[in-house]
Coordinates of C-alpha atoms and ligand atoms in Angstrom, one line a residue:
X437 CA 82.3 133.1 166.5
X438 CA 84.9 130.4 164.7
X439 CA 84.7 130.3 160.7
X440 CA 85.7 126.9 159.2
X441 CA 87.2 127.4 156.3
X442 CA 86.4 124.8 153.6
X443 CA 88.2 124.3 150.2
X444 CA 86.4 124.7 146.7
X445 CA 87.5 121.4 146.0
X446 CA 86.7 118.4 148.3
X447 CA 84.1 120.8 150.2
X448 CA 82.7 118.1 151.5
X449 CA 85.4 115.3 153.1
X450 CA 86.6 118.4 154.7
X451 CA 83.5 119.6 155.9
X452 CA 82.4 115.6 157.1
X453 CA 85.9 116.0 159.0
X454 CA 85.7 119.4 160.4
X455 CA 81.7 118.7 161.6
X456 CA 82.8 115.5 163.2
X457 CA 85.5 117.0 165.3
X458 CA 83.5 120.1 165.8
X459 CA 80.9 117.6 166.9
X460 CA 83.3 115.8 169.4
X461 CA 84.5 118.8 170.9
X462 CA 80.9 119.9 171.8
X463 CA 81.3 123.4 169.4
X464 CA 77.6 124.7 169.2
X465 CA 75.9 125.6 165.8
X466 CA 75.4 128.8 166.8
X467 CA 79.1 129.4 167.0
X468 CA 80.0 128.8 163.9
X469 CA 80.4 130.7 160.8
X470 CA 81.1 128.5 157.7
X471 CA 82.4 129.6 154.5
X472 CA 83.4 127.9 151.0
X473 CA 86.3 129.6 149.0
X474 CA 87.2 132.8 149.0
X475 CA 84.1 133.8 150.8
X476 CA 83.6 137.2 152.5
X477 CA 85.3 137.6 155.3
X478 CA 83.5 138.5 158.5
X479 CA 84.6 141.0 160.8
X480 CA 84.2 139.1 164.3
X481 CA 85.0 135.8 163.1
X482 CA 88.5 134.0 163.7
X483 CA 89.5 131.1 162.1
X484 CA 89.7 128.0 163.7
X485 CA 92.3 125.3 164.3
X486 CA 90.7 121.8 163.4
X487 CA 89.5 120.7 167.2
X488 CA 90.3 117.1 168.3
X489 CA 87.3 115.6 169.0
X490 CA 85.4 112.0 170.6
X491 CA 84.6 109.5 168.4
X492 CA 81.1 110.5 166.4
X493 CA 78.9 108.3 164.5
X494 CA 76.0 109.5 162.3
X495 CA 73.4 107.8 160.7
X496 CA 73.8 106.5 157.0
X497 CA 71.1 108.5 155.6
X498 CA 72.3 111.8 157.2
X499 CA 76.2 111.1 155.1
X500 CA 74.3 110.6 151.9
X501 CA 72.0 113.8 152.3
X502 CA 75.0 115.5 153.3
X503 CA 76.7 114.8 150.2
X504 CA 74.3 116.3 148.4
X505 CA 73.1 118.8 150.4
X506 CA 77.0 120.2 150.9
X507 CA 76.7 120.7 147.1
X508 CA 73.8 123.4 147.0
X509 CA 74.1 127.0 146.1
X510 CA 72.6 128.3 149.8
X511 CA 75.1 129.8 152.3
X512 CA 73.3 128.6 154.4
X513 CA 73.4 124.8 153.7
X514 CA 76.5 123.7 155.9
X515 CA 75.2 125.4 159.2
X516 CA 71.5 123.7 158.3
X517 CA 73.6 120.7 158.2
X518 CA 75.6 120.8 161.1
X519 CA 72.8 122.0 163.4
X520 CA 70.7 118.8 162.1
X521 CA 73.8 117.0 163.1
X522 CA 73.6 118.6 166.3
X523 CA 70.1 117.6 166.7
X524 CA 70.9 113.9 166.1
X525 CA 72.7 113.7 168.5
X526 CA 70.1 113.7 171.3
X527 CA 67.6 111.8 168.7
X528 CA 68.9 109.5 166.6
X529 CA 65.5 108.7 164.3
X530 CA 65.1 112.7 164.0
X531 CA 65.7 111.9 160.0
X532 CA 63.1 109.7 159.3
X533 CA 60.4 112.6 161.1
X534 CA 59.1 114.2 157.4
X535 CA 57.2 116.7 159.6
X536 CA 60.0 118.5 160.9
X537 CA 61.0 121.1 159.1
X538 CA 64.8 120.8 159.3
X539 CA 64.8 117.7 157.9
X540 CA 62.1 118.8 154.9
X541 CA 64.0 121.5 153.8
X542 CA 67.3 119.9 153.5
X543 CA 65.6 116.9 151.5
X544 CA 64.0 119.4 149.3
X545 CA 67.8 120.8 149.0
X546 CA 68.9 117.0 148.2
X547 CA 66.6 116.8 145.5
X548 CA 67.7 120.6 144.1
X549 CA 70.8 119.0 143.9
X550 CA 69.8 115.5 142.2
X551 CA 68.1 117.1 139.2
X552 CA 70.5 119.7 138.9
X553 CA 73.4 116.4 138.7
X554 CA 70.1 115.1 136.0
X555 CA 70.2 118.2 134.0
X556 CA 74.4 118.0 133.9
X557 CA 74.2 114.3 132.8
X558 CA 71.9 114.9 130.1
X559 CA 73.1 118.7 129.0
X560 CA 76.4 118.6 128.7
X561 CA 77.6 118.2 125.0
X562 CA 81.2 118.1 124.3
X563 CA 83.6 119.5 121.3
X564 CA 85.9 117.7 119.6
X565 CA 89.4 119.8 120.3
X566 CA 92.3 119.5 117.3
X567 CA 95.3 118.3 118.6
X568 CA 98.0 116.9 116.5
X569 CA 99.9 114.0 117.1
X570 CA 98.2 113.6 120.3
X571 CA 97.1 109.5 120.6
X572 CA 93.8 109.9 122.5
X573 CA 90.8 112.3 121.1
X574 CA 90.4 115.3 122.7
X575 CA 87.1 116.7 123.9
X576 CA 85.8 119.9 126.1
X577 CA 82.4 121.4 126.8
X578 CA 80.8 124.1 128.9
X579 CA 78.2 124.0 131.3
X580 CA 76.3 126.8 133.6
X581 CA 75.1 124.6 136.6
X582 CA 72.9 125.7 139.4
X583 CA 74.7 124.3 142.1
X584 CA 78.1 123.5 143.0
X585 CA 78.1 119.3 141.3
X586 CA 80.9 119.1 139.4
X587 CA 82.9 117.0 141.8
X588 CA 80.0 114.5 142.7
X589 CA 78.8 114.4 138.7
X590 CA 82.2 113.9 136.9
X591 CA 82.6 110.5 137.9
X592 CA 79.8 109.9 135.5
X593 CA 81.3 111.3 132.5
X594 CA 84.7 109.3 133.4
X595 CA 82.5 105.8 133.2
X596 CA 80.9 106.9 130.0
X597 CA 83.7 108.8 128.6
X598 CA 86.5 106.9 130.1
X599 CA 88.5 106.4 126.7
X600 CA 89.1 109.8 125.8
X601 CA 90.5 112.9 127.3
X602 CA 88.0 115.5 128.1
X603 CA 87.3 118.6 130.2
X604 CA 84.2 120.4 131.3
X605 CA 84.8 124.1 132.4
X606 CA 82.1 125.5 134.7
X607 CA 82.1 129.2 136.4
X608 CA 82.3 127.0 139.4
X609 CA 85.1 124.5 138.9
X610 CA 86.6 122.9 136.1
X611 CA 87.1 118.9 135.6
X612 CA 89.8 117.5 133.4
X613 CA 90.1 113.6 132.7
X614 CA 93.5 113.0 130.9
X615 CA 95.1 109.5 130.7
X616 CA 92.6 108.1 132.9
X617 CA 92.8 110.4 135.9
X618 CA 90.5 112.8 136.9
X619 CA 91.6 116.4 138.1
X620 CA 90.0 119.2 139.8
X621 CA 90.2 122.8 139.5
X622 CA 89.0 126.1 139.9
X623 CA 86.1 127.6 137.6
X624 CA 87.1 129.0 134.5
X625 CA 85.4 131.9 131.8
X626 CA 83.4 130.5 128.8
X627 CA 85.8 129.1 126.5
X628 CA 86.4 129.8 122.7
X629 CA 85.1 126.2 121.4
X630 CA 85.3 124.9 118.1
X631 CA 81.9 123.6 116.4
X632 CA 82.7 120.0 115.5
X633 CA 81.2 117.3 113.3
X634 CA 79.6 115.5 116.6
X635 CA 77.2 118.4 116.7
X636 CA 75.4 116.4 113.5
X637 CA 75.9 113.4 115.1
X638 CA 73.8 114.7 118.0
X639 CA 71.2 116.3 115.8
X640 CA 70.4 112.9 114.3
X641 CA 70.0 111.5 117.7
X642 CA 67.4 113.8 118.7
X643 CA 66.1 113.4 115.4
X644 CA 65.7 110.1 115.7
X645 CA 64.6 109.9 119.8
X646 CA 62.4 112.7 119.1
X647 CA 58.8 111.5 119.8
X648 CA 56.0 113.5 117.5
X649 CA 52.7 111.5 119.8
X650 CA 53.8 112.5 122.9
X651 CA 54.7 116.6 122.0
X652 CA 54.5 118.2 125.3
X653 CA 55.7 121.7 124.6
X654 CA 55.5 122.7 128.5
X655 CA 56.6 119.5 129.7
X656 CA 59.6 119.3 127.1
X657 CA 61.0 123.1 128.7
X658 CA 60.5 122.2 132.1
X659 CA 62.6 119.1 131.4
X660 CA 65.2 120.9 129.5
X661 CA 65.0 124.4 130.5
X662 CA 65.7 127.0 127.6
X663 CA 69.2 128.3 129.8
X664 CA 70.9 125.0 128.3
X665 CA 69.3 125.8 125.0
X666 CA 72.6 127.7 123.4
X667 CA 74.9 124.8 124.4
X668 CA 73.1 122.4 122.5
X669 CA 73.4 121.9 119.1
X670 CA 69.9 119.8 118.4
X671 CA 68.0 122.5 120.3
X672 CA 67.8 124.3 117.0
X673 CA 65.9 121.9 116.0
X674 CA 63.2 122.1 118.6
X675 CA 60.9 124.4 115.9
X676 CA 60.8 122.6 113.0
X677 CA 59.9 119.1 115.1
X678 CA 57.4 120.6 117.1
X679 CA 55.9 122.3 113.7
X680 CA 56.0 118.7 112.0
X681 CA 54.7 116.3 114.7
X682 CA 51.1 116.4 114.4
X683 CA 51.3 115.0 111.1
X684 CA 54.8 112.5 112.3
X685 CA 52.3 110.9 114.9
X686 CA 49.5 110.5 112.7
X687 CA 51.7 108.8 110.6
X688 CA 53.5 106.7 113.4
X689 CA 49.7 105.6 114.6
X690 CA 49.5 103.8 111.3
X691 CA 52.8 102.0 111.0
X692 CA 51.8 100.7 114.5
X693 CA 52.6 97.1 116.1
X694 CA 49.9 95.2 116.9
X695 CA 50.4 92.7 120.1
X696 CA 50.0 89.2 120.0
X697 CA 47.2 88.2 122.3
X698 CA 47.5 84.9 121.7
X699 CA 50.9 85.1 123.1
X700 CA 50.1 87.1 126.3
X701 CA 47.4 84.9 126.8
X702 CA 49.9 81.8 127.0
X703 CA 52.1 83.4 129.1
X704 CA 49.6 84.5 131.4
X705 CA 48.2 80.9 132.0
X706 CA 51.9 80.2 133.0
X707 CA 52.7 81.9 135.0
X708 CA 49.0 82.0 137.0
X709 CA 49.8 80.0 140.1
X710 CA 46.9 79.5 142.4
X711 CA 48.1 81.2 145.9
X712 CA 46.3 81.1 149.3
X713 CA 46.4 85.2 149.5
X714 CA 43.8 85.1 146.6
X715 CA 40.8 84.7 148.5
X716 CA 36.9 83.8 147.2
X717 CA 36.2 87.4 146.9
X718 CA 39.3 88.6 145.3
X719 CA 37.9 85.9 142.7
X720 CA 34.2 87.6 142.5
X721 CA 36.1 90.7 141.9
X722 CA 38.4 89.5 139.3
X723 CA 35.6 88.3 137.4
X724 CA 34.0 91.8 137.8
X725 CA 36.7 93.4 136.8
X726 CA 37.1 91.3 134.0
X727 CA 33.6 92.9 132.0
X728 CA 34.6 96.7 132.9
X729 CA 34.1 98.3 130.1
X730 CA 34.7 101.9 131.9
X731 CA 37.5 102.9 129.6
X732 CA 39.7 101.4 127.1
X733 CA 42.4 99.8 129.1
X734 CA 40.9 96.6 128.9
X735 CA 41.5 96.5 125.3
X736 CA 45.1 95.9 125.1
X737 CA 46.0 94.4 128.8
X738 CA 45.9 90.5 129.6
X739 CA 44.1 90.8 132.1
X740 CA 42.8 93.0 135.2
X741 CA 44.5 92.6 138.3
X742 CA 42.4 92.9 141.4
X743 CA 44.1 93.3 145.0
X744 CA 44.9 90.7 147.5
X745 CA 45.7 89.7 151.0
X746 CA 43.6 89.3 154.5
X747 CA 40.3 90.8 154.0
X748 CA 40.3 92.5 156.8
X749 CA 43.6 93.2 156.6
X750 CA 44.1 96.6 158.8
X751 CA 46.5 98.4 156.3
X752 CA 45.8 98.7 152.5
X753 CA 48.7 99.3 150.0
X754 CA 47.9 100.8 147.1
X755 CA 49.8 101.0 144.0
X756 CA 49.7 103.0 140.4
X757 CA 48.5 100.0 138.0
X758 CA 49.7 96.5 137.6
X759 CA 53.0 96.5 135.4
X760 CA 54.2 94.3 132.7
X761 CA 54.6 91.2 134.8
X762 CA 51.7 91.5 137.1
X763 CA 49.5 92.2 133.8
X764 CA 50.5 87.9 132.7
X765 CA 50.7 86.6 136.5
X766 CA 47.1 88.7 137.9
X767 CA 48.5 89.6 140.6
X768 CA 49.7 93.0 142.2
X769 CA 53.2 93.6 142.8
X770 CA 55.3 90.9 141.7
X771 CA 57.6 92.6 139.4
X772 CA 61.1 94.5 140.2
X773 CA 59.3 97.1 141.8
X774 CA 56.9 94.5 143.7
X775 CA 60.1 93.0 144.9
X776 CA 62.1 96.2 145.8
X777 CA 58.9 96.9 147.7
X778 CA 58.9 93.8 149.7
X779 CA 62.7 93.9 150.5
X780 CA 62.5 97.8 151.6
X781 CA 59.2 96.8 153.8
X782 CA 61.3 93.6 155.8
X783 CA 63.6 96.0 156.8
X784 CA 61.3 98.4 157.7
X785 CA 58.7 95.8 159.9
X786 CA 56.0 95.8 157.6
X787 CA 55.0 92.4 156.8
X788 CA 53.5 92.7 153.5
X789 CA 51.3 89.4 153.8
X790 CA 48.9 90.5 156.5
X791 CA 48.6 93.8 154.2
X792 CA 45.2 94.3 151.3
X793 CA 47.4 95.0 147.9
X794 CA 46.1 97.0 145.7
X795 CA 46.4 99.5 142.7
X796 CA 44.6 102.3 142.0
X797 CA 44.2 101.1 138.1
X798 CA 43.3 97.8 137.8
X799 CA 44.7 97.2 134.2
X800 CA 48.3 97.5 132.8
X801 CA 48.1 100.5 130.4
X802 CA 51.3 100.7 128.0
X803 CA 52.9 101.7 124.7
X804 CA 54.0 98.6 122.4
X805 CA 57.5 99.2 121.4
X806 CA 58.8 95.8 119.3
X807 CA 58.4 92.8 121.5
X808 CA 58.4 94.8 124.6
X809 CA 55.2 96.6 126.5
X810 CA 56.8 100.3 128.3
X811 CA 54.8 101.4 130.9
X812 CA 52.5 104.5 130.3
X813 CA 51.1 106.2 133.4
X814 CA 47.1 106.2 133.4
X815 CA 45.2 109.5 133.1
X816 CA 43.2 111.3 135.4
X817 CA 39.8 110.1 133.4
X818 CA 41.2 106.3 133.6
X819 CA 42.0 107.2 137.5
X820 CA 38.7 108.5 137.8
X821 CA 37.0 105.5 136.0
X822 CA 38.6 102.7 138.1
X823 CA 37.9 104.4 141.1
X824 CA 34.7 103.1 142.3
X825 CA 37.0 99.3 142.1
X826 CA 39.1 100.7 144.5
X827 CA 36.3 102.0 147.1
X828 CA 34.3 98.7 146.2
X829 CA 37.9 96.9 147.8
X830 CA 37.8 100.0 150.6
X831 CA 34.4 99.5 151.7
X832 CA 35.1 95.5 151.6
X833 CA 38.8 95.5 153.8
X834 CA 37.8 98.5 155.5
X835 CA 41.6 99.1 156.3
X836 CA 42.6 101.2 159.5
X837 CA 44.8 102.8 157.6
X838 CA 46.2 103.3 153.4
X839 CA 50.0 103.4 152.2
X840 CA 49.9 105.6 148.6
X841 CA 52.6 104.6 146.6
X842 CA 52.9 107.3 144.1
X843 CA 50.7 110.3 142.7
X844 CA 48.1 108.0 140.8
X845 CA 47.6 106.0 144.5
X846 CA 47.1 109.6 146.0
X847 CA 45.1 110.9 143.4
X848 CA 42.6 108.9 143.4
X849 CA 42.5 108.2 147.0
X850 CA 42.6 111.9 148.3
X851 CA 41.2 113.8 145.0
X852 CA 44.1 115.7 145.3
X853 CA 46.8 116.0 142.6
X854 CA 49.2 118.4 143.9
X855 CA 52.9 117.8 143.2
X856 CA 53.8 114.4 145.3
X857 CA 57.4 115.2 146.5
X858 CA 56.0 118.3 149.4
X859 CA 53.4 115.4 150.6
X860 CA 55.3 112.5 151.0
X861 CA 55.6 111.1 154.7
X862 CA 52.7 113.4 155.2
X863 CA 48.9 111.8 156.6
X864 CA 46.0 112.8 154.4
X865 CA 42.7 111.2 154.8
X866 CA 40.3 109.8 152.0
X867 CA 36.5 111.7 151.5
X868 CA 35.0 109.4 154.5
X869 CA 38.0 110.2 156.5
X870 CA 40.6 106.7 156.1
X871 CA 44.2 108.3 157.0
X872 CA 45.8 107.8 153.9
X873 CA 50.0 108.1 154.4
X874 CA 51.8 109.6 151.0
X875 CA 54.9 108.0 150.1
X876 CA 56.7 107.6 146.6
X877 CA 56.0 104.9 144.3
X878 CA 58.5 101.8 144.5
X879 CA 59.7 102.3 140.8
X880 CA 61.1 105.6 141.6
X881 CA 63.9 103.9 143.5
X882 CA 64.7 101.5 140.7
X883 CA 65.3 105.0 138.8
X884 CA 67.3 107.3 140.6
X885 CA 71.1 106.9 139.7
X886 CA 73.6 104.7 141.5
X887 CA 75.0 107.3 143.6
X888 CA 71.8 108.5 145.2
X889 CA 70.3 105.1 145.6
X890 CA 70.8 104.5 149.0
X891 CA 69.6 107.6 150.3
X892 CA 66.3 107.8 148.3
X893 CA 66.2 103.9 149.7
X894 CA 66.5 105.3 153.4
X895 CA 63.6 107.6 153.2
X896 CA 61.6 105.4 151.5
X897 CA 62.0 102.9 154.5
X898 CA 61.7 105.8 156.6
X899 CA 58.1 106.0 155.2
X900 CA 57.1 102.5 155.7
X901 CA 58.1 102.3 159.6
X902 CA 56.1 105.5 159.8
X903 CA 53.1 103.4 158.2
X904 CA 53.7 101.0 160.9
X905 CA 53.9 103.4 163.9
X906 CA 50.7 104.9 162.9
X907 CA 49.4 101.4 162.4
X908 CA 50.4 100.7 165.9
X909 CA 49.0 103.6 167.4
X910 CA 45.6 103.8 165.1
X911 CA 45.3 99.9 167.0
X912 CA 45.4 101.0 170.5
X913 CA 42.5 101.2 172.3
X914 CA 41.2 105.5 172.7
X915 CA 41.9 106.7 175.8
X916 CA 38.8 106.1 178.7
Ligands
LIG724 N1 53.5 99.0 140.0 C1 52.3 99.2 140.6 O1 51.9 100.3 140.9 N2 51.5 98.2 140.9 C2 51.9 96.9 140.6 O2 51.2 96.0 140.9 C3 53.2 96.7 140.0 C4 54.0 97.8 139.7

């Protein structure tokens, strides 16, 4: 048994270097022991001089799950690593296989780490330090993360704080930013911090960001779980808001904007451009749709948006509702996401043309804020209601197989609202038995930060060239 050492800071460049040349050399996972820091020692191990190694290359998506993945708390998580490496070696498209589970747990791992990075972004609340004569303000903060993300998260606070000095101290390791460079080092005990007068300044925020109509006591912990709480000054506030909002939201419901109709209405016959994928029936059920009455959605939108494409078309797409955009053109999946969907797909194979488009709610359902509409996901009842559109477009295309983009999609399609993220790349099947692949909805991607765009990208793709395998193979003939 070798042990590779690796450093508390840059774990991971040394770890990429060490795995490459272990990788060369032909070193088996299984004779490894690999340990961060001043880890135990282990009896039988010795340590091992960096091997020279053949030139290596890996797959993009496997660097930027390692980068994350490198950062968790398990022991475990650079053998897992290197033994996938391993594995990739023999099969190179091994990452984009959801089923196996290898490659599930360490993108459940990823995502441990991405919302731990979240939580640091949004958490950590700095202290203004007193130091005379000194020309640039001095801040420093505390933080108790779950995993070990101070090196990938700092860059964030240097963009956003890049004009003062600062530190955050963590039991894990410390980062400093002083005169525009960013050090590391080791974790550090709780410091003695001053209470400062940005701790107001932060109260008002929340004050003000604070949103009494959409109180989710459950939903608010999960999001901010109550271990930050005694970091954060406008958590004391938590109480006195929740005790308040029922009568805040009754009296935000009457100070209300109303939309302008009119205005929607112009915009909509705009940008309405006839197109050859809208076909005669896609008009009958436009004109359907347009005197639903099923719930209130109607109300407020343009205009309903019914799917298109071939009808016949041997793989439906379906989506959560039409968004701002598609809500004035009629049509599914023209916006940001619509586009980040097509670009993902050309890479992936998938044609979206000779694909049905659909969404599982067929009007835009939002929250006015000024001149702008925000999105607002639609309930299980509005899911529920607009459902018998989408099997009236099912029973019409009859599709070999369905692409779910997102829990609404896979809610209604399967029944089944169980959390999305275990599903995904998974096939389920509707109630009369159409295989029905889960992926993540399109707008997800245009969400996730910068850093972790790429990868999140990857999988998605991953997912579409599945939908086209199993398109493939649904289309061959049964064997005699
Ligand atoms: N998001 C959806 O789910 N559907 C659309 O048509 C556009 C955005």
């Amino acid at each position: 048994m070798r042990r590779v050492a690796l450093p508390e800071i840059g774990t991971f460049e040394v770890w990429r270097d060490e795995a490459r040349a272990l990788l060369g050399a032909g070193v088996r996972p299984e004779d490894l022991l690999w340990q961060r820091g001043q880890g135990a020692e282990d009896l039988f191990a010795t340590d091992l001089p960096m091997v020279a190694g053949g030139p290596v290359t890996v797959p993009r998506g496997f660097v930027e799950l390692a980068r994350l993945v490198v950062c968790h708390s398990d022991p475990e998580r650079f053998a897992r690593l290197y033994a996938l490496l391993w594995s990739l070696r023999d099969d190179r498209r091994l990452l984009e296989d959801r089923g196996d589970p290898r490659v599930a747990k360490l993108t459940r791992m990823a995502k441990d780490v991405s919302r731990d990075r979240h939580k640091m972004t949004a958490f950590v609340r700095f202290r203004e330090l007193e130091v005379p004569g000194a020309n640039r303000r001095r801040f420093a903060a505390w933080f108790e993360p779950t995993h070990h993300i101070v090196e990938l998260t700092a860059p964030f606070f240097v963009k956003r704080f890049g004009d003062m000095d600062w530190a955050i101290f963590t039991p894990d390791l410390s980062a400093h930013f002083e005169g525009g460079a960013l050090r590391f080092a080791p974790g550090a005990p709780r410091p003695e911090l001053p209470q400062d007068a940005t701790e107001d300044l932060w109260r008002t925020y929340f004050r003000n960001i604070f949103n009494p109509a959409r109180l989710k006591p459950k939903a608010m912990q999960a999001e901010m779980p109550k271990k930050y709480w005694h970091n954060m000054p406008e958590t004391q506030l938590i109480p006195e808001l929740i005790a308040t909002a029922e009568a805040r939201a009754r009296q935000m419901a009457e100070a209300a904007p109303t939309l302008a109709p009119v205005r929607a209405g112009k915009i909509s016959a705009r940008l309405r451009v006839p197109t050859a994928e809208v076909t005669e029936e896609v008009g009958d059920l436009h004109a359907a749709l347009s005197a639903c009455r099923r719930c209130a959605l109607w109300q407020d939108a343009t205009q309903p948006v019914p799917g298109e494409g071939p009808p016949d078309a041997p793989l439906m797409i379906v989506g959560e509702q039409p968004g701002d955009r598609e809500d004035l053109e009629g049509r599914p999946f023209v916006g940001p996401a619509g586009q980040l969907f097509d670009s993902i797909a050309q890479r992936a194979g998938l044609d979206r043309r000779t694909a049905y488009v659909t969404n599982a709610v067929k009007h835009f359902k939002f929250t006015p804020r000024g001149k702008r509409r925000l999105h607002q996901a639609p309930n299980s009842g509005e899911i529920q209601h607009c459902r018998s559109w989408l099997d009236l477009e099912r029973s019409r295309v009859k599709p070999k197989l369905i692409l779910a983009l997102g829990a609404t999609a896979v809610e209604s399609l399967t029944g089944d609202r169980r959390a999305l993220m275990a599903r995904r790349g998974g096939l389920e099947r509707t109630e009369d038995g159409t295989p029905v692949l889960v992926t993540l909805h399109p707008s997800y991607l245009l969400r996730v930060p910068a850093a972790e765009r790429a990868a999140a990208e990857a999988l998605f793709e991953a997912d579409l060239r599945l939908a086209v395998r199993e398109l493939a193979a649904l289309a061959e003939p049964p064997d005699p």
